[in-house]
Coordinates of C-alpha atoms in Angstrom, one line a residue:
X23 CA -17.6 6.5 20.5
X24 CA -15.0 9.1 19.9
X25 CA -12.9 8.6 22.1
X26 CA -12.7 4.7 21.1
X27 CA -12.1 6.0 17.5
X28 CA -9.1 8.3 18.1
X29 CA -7.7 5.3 20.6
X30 CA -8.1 2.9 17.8
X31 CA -5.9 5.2 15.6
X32 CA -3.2 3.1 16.8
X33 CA -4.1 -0.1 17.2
X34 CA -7.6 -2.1 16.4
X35 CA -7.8 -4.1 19.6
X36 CA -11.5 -5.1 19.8
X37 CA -11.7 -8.5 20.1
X38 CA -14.7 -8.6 17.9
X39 CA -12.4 -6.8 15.2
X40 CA -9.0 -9.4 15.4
X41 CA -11.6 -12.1 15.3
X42 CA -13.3 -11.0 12.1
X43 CA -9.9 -11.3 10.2
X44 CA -8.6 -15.2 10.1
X45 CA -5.7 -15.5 12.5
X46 CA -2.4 -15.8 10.7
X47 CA 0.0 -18.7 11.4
X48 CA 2.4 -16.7 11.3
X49 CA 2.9 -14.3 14.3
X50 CA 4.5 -11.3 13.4
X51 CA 2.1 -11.2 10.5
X52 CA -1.4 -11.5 13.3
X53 CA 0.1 -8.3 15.0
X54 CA 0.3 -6.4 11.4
X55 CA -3.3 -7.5 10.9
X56 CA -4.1 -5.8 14.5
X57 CA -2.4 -2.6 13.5
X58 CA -4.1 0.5 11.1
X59 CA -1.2 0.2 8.3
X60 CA -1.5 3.0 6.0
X61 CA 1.2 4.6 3.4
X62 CA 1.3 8.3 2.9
X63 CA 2.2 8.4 -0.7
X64 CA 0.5 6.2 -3.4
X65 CA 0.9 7.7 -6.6
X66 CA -1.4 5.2 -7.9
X67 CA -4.1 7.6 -9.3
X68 CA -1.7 8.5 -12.2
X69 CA -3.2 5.1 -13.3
X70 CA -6.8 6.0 -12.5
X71 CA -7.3 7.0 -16.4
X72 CA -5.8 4.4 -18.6
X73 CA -8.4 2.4 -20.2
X74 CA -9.0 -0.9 -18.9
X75 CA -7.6 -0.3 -15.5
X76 CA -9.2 -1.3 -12.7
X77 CA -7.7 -1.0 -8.8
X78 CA -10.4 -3.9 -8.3
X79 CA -8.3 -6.6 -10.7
X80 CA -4.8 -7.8 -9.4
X81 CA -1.7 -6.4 -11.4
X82 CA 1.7 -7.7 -11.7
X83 CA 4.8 -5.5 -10.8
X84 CA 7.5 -7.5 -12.8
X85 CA 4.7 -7.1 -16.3
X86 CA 2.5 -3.9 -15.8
X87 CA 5.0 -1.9 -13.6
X88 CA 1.7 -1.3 -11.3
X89 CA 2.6 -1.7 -7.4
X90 CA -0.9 -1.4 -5.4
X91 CA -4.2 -2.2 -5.6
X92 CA -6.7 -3.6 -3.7
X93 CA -6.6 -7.5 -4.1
X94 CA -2.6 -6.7 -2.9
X95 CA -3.8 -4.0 -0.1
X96 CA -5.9 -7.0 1.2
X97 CA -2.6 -9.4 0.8
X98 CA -0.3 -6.9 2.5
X99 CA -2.5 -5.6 5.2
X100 CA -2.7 -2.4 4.1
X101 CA -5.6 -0.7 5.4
X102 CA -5.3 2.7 3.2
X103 CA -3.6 5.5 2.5
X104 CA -2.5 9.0 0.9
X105 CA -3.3 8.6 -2.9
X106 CA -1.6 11.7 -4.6
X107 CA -2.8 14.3 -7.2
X108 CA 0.7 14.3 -8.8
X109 CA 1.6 17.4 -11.2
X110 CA 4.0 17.3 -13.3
X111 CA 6.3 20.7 -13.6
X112 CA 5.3 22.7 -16.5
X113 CA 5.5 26.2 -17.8
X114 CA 4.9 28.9 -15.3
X115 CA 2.9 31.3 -16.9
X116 CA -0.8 31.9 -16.9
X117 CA -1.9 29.2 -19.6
X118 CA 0.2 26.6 -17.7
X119 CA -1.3 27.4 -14.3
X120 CA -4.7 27.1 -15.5
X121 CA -3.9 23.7 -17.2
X122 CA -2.4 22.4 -13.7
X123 CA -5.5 23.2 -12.1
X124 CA -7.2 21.4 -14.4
X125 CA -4.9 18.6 -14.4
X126 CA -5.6 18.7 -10.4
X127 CA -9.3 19.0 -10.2
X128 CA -9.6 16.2 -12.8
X129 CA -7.7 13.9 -10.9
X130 CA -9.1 14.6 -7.1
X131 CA -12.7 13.7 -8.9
X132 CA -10.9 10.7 -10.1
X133 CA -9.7 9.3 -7.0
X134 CA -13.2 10.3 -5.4
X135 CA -14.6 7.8 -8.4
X136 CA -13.1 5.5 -7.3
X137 CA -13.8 5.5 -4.1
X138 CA -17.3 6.4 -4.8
X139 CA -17.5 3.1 -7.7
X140 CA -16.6 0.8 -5.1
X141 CA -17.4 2.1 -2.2
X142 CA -18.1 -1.8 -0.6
X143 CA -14.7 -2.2 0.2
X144 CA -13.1 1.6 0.1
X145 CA -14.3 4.8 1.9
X146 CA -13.5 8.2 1.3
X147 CA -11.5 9.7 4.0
X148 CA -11.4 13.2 5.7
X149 CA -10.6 13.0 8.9
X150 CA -7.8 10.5 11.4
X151 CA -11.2 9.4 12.9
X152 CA -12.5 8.3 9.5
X153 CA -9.7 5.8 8.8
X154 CA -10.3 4.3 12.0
X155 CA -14.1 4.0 11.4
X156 CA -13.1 2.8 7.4
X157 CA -11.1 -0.2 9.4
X158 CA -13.6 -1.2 11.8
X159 CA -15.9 -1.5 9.0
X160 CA -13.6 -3.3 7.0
X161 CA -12.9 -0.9 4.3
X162 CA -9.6 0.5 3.0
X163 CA -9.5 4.6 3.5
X164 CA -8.6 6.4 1.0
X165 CA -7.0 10.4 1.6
X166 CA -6.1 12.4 -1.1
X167 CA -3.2 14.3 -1.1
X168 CA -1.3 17.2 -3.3
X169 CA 2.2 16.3 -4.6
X170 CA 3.5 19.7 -6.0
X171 CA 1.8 23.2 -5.6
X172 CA 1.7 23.6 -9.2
X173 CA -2.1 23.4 -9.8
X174 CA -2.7 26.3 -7.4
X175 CA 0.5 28.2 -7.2
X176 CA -1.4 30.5 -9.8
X177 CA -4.3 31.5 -7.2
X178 CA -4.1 30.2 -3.4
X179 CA -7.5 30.6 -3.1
X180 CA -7.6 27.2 -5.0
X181 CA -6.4 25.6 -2.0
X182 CA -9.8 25.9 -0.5
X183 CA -11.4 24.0 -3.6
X184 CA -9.0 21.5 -3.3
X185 CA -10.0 21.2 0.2
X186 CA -13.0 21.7 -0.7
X187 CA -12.6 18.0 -3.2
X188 CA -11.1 16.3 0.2
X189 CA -7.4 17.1 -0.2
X190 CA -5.9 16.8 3.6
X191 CA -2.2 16.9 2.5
X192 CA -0.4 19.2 0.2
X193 CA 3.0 19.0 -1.3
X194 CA 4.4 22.7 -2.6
X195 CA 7.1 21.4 -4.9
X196 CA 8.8 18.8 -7.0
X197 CA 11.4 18.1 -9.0
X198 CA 11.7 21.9 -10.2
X199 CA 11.5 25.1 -8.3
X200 CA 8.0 26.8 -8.8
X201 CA 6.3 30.1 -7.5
X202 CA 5.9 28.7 -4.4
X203 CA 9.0 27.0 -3.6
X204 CA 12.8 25.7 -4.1
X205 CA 12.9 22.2 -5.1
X206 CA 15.5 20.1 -3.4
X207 CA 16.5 18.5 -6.8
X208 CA 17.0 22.4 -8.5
X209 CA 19.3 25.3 -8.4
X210 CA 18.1 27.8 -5.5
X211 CA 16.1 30.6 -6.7
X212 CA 13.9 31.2 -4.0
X213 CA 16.4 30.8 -1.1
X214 CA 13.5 28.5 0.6
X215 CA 9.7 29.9 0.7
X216 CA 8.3 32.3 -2.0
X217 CA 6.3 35.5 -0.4
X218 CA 3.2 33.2 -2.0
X219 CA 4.7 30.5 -0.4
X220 CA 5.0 32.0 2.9
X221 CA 1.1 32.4 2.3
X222 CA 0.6 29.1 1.1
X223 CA 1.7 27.9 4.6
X224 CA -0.5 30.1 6.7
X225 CA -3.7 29.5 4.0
X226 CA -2.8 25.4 4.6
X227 CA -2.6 26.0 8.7
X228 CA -6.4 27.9 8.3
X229 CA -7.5 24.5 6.3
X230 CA -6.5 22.0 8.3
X231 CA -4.3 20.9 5.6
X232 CA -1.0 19.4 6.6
X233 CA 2.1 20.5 4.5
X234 CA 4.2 18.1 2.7
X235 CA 7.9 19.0 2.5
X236 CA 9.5 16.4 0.7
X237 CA 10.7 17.3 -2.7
X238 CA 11.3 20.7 -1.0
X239 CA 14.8 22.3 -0.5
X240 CA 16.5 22.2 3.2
X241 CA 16.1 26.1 3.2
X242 CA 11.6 25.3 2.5
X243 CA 12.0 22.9 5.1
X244 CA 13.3 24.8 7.5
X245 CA 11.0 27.6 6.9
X246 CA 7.9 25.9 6.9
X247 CA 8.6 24.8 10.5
X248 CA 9.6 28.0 11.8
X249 CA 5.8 29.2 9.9
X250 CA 3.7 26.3 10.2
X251 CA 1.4 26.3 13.5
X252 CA 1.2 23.1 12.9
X253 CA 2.9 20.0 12.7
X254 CA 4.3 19.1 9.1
X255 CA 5.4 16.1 7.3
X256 CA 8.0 14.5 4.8
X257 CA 5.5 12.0 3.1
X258 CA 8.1 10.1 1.4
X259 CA 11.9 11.0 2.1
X260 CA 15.2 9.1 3.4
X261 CA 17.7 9.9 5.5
X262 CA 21.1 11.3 4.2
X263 CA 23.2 10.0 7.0
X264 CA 22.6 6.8 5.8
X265 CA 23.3 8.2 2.0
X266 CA 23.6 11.7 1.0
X267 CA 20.9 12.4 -1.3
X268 CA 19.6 16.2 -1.4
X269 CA 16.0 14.1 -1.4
X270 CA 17.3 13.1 1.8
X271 CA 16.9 14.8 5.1
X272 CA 19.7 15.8 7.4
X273 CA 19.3 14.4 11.1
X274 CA 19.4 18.1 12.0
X275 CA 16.4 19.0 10.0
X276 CA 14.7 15.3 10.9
X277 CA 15.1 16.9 14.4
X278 CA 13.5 20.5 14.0
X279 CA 10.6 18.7 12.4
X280 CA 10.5 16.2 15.0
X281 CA 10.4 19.0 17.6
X282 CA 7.4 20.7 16.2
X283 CA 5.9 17.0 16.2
X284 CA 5.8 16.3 12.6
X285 CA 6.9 13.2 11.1
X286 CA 9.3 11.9 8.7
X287 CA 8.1 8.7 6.3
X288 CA 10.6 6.8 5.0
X289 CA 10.7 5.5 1.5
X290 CA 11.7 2.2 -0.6
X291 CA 13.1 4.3 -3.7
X292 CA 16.2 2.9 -4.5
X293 CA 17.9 6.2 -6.4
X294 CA 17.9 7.9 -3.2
X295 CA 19.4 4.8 -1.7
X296 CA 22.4 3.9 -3.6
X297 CA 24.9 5.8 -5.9
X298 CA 23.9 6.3 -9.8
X299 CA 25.7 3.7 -12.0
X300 CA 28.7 5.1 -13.8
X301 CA 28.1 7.7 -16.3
X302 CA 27.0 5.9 -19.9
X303 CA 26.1 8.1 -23.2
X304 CA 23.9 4.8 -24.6
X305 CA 22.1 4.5 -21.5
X306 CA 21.5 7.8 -20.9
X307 CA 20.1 8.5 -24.6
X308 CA 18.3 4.9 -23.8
X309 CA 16.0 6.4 -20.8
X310 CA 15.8 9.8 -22.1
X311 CA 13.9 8.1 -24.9
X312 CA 11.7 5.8 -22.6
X313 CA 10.8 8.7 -20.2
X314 CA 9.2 10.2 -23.2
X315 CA 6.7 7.6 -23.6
X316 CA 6.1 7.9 -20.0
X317 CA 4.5 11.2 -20.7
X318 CA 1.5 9.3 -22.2
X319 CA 1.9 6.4 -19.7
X320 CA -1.8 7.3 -17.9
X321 CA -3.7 6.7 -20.8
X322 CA -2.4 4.2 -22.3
X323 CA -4.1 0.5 -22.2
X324 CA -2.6 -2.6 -20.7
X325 CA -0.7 -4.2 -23.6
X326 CA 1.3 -0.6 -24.3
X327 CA 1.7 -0.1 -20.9
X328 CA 3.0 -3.7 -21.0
X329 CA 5.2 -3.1 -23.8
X330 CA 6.7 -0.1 -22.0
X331 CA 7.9 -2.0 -18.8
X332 CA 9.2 -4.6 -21.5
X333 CA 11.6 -1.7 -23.4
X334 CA 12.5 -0.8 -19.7
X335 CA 13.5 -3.6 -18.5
X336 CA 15.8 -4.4 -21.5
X337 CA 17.2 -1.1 -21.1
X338 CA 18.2 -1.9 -17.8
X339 CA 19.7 -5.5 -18.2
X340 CA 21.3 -4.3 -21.1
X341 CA 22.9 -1.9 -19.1
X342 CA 22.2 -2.6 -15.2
X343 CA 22.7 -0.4 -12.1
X344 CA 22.9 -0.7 -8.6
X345 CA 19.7 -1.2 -6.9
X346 CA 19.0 -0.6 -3.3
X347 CA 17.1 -3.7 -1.4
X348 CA 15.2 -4.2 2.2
X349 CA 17.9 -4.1 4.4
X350 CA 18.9 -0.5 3.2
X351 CA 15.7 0.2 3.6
X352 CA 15.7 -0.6 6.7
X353 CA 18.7 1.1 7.6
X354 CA 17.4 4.3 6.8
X355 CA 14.0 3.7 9.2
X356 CA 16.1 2.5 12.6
X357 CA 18.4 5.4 11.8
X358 CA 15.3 7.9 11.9
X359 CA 13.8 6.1 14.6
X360 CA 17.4 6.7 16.5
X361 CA 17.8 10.2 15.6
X362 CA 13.9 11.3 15.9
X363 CA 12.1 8.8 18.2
X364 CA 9.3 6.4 18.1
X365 CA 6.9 9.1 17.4
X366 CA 8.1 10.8 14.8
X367 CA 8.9 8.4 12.4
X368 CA 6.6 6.7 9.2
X369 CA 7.0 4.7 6.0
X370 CA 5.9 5.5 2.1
X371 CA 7.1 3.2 -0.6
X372 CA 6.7 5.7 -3.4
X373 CA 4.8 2.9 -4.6
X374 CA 3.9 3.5 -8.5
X375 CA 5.8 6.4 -8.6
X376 CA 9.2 5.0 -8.9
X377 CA 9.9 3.6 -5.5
X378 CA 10.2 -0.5 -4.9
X379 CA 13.2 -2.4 -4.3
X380 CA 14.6 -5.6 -4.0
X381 CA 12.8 -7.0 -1.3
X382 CA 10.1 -4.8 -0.8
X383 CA 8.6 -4.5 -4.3
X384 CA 5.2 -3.5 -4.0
X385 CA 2.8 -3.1 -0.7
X386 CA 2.2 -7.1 -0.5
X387 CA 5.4 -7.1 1.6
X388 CA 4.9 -4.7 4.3
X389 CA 4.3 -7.5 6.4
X390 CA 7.9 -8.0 5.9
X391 CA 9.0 -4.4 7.6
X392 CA 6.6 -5.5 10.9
X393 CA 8.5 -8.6 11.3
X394 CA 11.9 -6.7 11.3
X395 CA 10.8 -3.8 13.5
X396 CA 9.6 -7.0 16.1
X397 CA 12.9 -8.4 15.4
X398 CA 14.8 -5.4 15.9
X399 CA 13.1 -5.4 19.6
X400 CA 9.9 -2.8 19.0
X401 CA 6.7 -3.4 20.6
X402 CA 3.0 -3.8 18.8
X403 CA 2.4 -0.4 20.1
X404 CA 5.6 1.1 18.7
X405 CA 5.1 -0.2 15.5
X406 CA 1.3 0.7 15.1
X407 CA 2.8 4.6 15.7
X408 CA 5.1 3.7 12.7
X409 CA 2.3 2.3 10.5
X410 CA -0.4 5.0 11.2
X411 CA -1.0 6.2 14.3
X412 CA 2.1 9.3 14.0
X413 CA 0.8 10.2 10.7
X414 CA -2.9 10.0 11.9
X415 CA -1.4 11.9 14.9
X416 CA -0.2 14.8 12.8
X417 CA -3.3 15.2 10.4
X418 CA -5.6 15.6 13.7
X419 CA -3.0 18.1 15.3
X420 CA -3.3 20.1 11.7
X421 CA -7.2 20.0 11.6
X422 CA -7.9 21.3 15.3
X423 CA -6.0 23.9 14.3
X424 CA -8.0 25.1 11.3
X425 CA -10.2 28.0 11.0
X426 CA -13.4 26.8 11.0
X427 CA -14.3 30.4 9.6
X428 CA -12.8 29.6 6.2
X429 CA -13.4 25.8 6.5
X430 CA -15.5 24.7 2.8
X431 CA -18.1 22.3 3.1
X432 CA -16.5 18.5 1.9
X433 CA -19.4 16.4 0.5
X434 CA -18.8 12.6 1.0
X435 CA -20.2 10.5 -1.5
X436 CA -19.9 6.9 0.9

């Protein structure tokens, strides 16, 4: 039974399995049904808390702003994914460490609700084998995942209770530097890895946990892949050949992560796609003012959140920017797939967390990105590596090499 679980990592090919799903007219879209499609950044737990919301009821992107949930999982194909314990930057200092780990356990038990509430048609996952398994009994997987090392940058032994609540990925930075790391979007100060950091890595390699370097500086990259004994990842990056974005990776460091056989997801968020629009005072003032409300944005309920895309959206027609769309996008995915190889090459929208595009606006066209990889002359195997199986790949390289010494005990609850 293993052994037909880690095979099916890449494709579902039981008969008995294609024939439970109804068989698409359209053929490029009955080989994404055959294939484990799964996106390794969701930030959709950030709306786990606002009253009313429900990843059971269908949401629209154009009015709530919201990008996945399950009735559009089912419509896109998407079999699961990474859902993120995102942490906003705060003060670094004692009291703010504290709150982040607060902020971080809270949501981990969150996400585990959820799966847990509605565990018919989701399943907690721990392991690659467990997404597999989640598929074949016709359940969408849900990993949990660390998007900035905030929330234990105070005390790495938190890393083992947030392995401990089922986090398999973790992210050390964001959008500022922290006590861990250099951001990529922030002035050096670090030149790379803290000394914690440098610990960070090893304590992640003894977990099982894979490390997330996007958001990280070139220097953290770099680093971690000299460090790591395991493979890493860029859960939701772009490449900078295509535009130079410090977000972006360099085909140079795309290659050293490649060549310790991590992989590199490409995104669908358009500001690291095309050029800013041309410097305006109004607008600027505009947005700063929005982005303020955003602070609140998880608890509020549906008509304020509502209201909020509505300000938004004037603000932008009143003064409108360039915005990437799906052929960008996949500019950026056939470049890595040229410069790193079939195996070592992903896809993230960002999805409610500021990615979407024209064309590829929330995960209900995913299907989309299959037919064009077909049409771009890439074979159902090639594509399943793209969807899942190198990402899979990478989290079961990561866990066979943990410590099983320092290993905590994950409880499922499905």
């Amino acid at each position: 039974m293993t052994a037909l679980l880690a095979s099916a990592a890449l494709l579902i090919g039981g008969a008995g399995y294609a024939a439970s799903r109804k068989a698409p007219a359209d053929p490029a879209r009955a080989i994404h049904e055959t294939l484990i499609v799964l996106d390794t950044h969701f930030d959709t737990p950030a709306n786990l808390g606002r009253p009313g919301w429900s990843i059971m009821d269908r949401h629209a992107t154009v009015t709530d702003g919201d990008q996945v949930d399950y009735p559009r999982m089912v419509q896109g194909g998407v079999d699961g994914g990474f859902f993120a314990i995102y942490t906003p930057s705060g003060p670094r200092t004692p009291v703010g460490d504290r709150a982040a780990r607060d902020f971080g356990i809270q949501r981990a038990v969150q996400i585990r609700e959820m799966a847990a509430k509605h565990s018919d048609v989701f399943a907690l996952a721990l392991t690659a084998d467990d997404a597999a398994k989640a598929v074949a009994a016709h359940k969408r997987f849900v990993f949990l995942s660390m998007e900035n090392g905030y929330p234990f940058e105070g005390d790495l032994t938190l890393m083992r209770t947030f392995r401990g609540l089922g986090v398999t990925m973790m992210g050390l930075v964001h959008f500022k530097n922290n006590d861990l790391a250099d951001s990529a979007t922030d002035t050096p100060e670090w030149h790379g890895l803290s000394p914690k950091g440098k610990e960070a890595v090893a304590e992640a390699n003894k977990l099982g946990v894979v490390i997330d370097v996007s958001h990280a500086s070139d220097d953290v990259l770099r680093q971690t892949v000299m460090l790591s004994s395991a493979p890493i990842i860029l859960s939701h990056s772009g490449m900078r050949a295509i535009h130079n974005h410090p977000r972006n990776v360099s085909d140079e460091d795309a290659k050293l992560v490649a060549a310790k056989g991590g992989v590199i997801q490409i995104n669908a968020y358009s500001g690291y796609m095309v050029d800013p629009p041309a410097a305006s005072a109004a607008r600027d003032a505009a947005m700063k003012e929005l982005m303020a409300s955003y602070e609140k944005a998880d608890t509020m309920t549906v008509a304020e959140r509502r209201a909020l895309i509505a300000r938004r959206k004037a603000i932008e027609t009143q003064f409108p920017a360039p915005r990437a769309n799906f052929d960008m996008f996949m500019q950026h995915l056939l470049h890595a797939i040229k410069v790193v190889g079939i195996d070592h090459v992903g896809i993230s929208g960002d999805f409610d967390g500021g990615g979407g595009l024209d064309g590829l606006e929330d995960i209900t066209a995913y299907p989309k990105v299959t037919a064009a990889l077909l049409k771009a002359g890439y074979s159902p195997a090639d594509i399943g590596k793209i969807w899942g199986g190198n990402a899979l790949r990478v989290l079961r390289a990561a866990q066979s090499l943990a410590d099983p010494a320092v290993l905590p005990k994950v409880p499922v609850t499905n």
